[in-house]
mmCIF file of C-alpha atoms in Angstrom:
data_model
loop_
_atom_site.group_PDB
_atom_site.id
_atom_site.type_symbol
_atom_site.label_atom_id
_atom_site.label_comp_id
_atom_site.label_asym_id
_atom_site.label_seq_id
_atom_site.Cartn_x
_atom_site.Cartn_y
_atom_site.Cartn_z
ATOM 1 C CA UNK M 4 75.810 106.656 23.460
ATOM 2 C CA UNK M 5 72.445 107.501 23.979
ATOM 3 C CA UNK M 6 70.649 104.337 22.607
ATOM 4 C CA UNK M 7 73.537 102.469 24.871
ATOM 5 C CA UNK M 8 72.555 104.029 28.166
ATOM 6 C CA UNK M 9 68.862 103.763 27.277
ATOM 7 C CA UNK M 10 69.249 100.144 26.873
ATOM 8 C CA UNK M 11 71.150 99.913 30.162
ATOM 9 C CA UNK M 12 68.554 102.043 31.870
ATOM 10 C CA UNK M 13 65.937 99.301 30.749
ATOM 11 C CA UNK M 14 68.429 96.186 32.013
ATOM 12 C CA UNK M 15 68.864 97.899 35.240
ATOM 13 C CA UNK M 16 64.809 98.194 35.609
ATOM 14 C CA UNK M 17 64.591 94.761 35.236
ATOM 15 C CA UNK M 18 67.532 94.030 37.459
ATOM 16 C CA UNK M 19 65.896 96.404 39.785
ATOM 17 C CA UNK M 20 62.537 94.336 39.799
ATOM 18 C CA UNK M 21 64.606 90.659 40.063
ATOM 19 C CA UNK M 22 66.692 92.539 43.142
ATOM 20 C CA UNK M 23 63.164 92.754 44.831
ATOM 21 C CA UNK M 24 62.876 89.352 45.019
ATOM 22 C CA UNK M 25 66.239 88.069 45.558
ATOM 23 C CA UNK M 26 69.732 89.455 46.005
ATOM 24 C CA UNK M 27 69.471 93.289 46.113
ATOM 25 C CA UNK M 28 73.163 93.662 46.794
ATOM 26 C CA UNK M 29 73.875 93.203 43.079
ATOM 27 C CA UNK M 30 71.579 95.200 42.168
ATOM 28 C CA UNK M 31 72.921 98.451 44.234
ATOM 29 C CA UNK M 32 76.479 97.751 43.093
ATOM 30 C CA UNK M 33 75.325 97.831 38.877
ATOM 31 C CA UNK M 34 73.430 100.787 40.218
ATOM 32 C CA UNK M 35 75.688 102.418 41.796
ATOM 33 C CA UNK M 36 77.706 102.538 38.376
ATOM 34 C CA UNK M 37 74.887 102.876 35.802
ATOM 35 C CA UNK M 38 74.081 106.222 37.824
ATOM 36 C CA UNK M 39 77.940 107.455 37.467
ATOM 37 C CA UNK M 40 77.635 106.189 33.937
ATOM 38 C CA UNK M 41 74.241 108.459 33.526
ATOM 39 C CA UNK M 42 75.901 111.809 35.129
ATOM 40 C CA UNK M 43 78.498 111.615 32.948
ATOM 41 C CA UNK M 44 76.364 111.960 30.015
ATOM 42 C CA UNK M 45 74.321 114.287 31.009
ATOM 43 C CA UNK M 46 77.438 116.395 31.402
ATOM 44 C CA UNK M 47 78.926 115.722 28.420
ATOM 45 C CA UNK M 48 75.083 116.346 26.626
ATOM 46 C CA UNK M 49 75.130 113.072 25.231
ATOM 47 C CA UNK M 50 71.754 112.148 26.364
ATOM 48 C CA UNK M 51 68.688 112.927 24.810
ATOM 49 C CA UNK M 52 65.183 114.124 26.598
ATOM 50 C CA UNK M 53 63.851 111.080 26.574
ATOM 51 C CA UNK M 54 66.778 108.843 28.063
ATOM 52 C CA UNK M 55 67.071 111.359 30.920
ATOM 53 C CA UNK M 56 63.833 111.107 31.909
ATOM 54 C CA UNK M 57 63.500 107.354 31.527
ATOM 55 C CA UNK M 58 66.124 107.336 34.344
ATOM 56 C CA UNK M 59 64.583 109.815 36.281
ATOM 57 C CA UNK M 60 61.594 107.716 36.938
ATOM 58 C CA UNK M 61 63.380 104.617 37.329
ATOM 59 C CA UNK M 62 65.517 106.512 40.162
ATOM 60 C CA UNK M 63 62.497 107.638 41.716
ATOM 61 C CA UNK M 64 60.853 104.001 41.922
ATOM 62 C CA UNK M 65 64.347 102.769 43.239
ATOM 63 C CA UNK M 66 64.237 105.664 45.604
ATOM 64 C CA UNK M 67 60.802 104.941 46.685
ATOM 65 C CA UNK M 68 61.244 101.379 47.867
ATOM 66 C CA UNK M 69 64.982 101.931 49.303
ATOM 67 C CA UNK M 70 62.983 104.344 51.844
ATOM 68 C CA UNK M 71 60.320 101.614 51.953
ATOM 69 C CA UNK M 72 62.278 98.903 52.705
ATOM 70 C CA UNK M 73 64.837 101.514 55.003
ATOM 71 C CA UNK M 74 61.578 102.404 57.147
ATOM 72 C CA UNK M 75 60.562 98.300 57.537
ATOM 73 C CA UNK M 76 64.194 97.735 58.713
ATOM 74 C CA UNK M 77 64.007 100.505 61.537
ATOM 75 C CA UNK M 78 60.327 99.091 62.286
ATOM 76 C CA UNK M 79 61.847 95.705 62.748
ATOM 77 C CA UNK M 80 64.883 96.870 64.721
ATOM 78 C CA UNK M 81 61.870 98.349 67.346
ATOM 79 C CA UNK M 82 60.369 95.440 67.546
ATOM 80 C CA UNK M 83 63.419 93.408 68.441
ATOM 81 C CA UNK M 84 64.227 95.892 70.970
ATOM 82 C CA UNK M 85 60.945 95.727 72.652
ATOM 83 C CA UNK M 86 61.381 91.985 72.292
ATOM 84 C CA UNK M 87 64.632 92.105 73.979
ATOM 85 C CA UNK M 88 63.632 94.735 76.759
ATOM 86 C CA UNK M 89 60.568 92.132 77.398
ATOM 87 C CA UNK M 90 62.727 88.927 77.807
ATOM 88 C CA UNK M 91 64.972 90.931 79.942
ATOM 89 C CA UNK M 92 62.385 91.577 82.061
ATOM 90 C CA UNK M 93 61.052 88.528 82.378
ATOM 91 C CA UNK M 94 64.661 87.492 82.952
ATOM 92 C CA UNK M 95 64.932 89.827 86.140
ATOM 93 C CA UNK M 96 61.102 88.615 87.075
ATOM 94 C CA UNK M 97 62.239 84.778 87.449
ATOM 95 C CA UNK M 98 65.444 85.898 89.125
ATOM 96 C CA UNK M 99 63.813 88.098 91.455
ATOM 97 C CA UNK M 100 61.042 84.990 92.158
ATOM 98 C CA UNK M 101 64.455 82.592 92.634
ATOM 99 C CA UNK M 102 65.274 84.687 95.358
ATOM 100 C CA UNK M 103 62.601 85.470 96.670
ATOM 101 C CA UNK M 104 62.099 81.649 97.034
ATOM 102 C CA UNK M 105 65.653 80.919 98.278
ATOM 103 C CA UNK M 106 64.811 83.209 100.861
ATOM 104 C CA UNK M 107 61.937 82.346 101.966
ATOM 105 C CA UNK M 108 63.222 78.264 102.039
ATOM 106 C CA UNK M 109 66.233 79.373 104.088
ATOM 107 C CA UNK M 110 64.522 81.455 106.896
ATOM 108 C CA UNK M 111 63.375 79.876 110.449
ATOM 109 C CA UNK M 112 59.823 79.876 110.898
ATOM 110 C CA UNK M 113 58.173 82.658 109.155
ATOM 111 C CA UNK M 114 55.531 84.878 111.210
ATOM 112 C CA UNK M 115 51.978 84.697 110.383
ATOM 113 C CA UNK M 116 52.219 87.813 108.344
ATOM 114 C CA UNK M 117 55.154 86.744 106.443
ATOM 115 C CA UNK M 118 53.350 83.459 105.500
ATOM 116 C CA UNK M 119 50.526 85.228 104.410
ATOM 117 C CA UNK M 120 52.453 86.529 101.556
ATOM 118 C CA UNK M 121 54.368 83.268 100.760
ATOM 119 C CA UNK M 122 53.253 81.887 97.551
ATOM 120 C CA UNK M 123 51.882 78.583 98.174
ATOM 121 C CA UNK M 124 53.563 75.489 96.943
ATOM 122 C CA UNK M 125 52.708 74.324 93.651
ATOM 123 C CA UNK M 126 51.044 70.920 93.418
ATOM 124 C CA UNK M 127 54.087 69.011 91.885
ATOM 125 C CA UNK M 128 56.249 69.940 95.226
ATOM 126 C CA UNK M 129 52.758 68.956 97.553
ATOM 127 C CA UNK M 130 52.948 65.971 95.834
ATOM 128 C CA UNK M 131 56.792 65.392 96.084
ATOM 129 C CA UNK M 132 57.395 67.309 99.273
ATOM 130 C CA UNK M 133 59.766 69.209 97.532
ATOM 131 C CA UNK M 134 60.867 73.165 98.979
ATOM 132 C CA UNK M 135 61.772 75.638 96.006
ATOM 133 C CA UNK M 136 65.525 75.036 97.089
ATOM 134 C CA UNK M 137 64.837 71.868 95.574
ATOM 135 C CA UNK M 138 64.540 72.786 92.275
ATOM 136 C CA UNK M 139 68.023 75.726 92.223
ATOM 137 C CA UNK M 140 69.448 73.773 89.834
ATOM 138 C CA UNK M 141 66.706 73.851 87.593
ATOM 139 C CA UNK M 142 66.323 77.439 87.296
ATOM 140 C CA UNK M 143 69.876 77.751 87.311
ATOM 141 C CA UNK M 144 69.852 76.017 84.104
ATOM 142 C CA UNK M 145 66.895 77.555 82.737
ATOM 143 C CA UNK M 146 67.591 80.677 83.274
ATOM 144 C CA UNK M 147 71.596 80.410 81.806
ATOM 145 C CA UNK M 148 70.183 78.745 78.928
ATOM 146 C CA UNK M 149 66.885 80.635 78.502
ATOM 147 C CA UNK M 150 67.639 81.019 74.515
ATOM 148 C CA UNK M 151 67.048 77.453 74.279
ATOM 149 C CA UNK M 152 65.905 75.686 77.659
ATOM 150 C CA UNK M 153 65.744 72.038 77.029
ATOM 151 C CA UNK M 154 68.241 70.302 79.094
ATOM 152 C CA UNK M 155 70.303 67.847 76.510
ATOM 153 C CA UNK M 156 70.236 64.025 77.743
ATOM 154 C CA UNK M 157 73.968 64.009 78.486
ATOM 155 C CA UNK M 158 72.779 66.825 81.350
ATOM 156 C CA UNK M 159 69.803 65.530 82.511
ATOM 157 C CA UNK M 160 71.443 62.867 84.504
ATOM 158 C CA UNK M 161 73.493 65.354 86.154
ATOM 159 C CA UNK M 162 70.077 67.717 86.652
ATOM 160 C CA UNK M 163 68.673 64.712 88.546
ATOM 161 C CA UNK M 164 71.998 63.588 90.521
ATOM 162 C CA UNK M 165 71.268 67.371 92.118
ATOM 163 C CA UNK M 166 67.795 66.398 92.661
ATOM 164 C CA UNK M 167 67.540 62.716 93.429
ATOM 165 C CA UNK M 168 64.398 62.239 94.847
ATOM 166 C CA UNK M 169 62.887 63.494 90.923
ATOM 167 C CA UNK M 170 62.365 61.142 88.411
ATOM 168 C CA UNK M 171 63.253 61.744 84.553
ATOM 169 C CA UNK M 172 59.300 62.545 83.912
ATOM 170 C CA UNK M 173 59.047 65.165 86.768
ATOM 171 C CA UNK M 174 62.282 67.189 85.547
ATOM 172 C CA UNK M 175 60.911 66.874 82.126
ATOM 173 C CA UNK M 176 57.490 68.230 83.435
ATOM 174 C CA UNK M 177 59.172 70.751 85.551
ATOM 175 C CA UNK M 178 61.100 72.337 82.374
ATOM 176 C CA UNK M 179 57.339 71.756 80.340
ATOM 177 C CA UNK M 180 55.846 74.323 83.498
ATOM 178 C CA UNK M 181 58.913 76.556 83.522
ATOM 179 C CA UNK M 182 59.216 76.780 79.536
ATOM 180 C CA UNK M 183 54.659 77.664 79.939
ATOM 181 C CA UNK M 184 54.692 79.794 82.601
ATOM 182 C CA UNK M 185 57.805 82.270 81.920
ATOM 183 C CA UNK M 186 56.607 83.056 78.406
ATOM 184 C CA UNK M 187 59.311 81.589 76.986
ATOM 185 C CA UNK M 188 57.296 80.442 74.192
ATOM 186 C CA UNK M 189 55.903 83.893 72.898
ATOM 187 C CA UNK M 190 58.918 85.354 73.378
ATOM 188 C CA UNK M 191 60.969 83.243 70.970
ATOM 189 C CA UNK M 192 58.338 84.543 68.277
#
């Protein structure tokens, strides 16, 4: 019995160092009954010194990069979350800039202090004489779609029917800017 658990002690440290670079869940379910296996014997003294402690270390090493790879799994789950809290917040910036805009396209004439603080108009709606009403249904896609914000080209005809006076080139340039200037692109790292 003892030679027979010492040579499944040995398989399992090589199935313990093939786990490490593939499929681990294999490896905890042999495990899982090679330690039952082990217990047993040692309860029923059918294990010698040297058998005992040959699975001693090897349950240490497994132990040792469980918690390892355990500590790298709560390490990543932080880093999604800040991930996630960021793109939220960059979420509630653009929707807070929407209507901010919205407002400030839909009021009469604003006073001189309140134009002080409107943002100026970016040179693609100089150069279109287009207000930031213009371009709702942009954001309103970008922002529903912000996990992946390329308009397909069965929508992009309806995109434009909303804005007629665009071309195909400026709604792909506006979604270019958009995609650029929300940090859309470091995010999705």
């Amino acid at each position: 019995m003892d030679r027979a658990i010492r040579a499944d002690v040995g398989t399992a440290q090589q199935d313990f160092l093939q786990a490490l670079s593939g499929d681990a869940a294999e490896f905890s379910a042999s495990w899982g009954v090679l330690q039952g296996r082990v217990l047993s014997a040692i309860d029923a003294g059918w294990l010698s010194a040297k058998t005992i402690q040959h699975f001693a270390s090897l349950a240490q090493q497994v132990e040792i990069v469980a918690s390892n790879l355990c500590e790298r799994e709560r390490a990543r789950a932080g880093v999604m979350a800040v991930a996630i809290e960021r793109a939220k917040l960059v979420l509630s910036h653009q929707e807070s800039c929407l209507s901010l805009s919205l407002s400030h396209s839909h009021s009469p004439s604003p006073s001189t202090a309140t134009a002080a603080r409107t943002p100026k108009p970016s040179l693609q709606s100089r150069s279109t004489s287009s207000t930031s009403a213009d371009f709702l249904p942009y954001r309103t896609f970008f922002l529903s779609h912000f996990s992946h914000p390329y308009p397909p080209s069965s929508h992009r005809p309806h995109l434009l029917s909303l804005v007629p006076h665009h071309s195909p080139a400026q709604l792909a340039a506006w979604f270019v800017n958009a995609r650029r200037r929300s940090g859309w692109g470091e995010l999705k790292r």
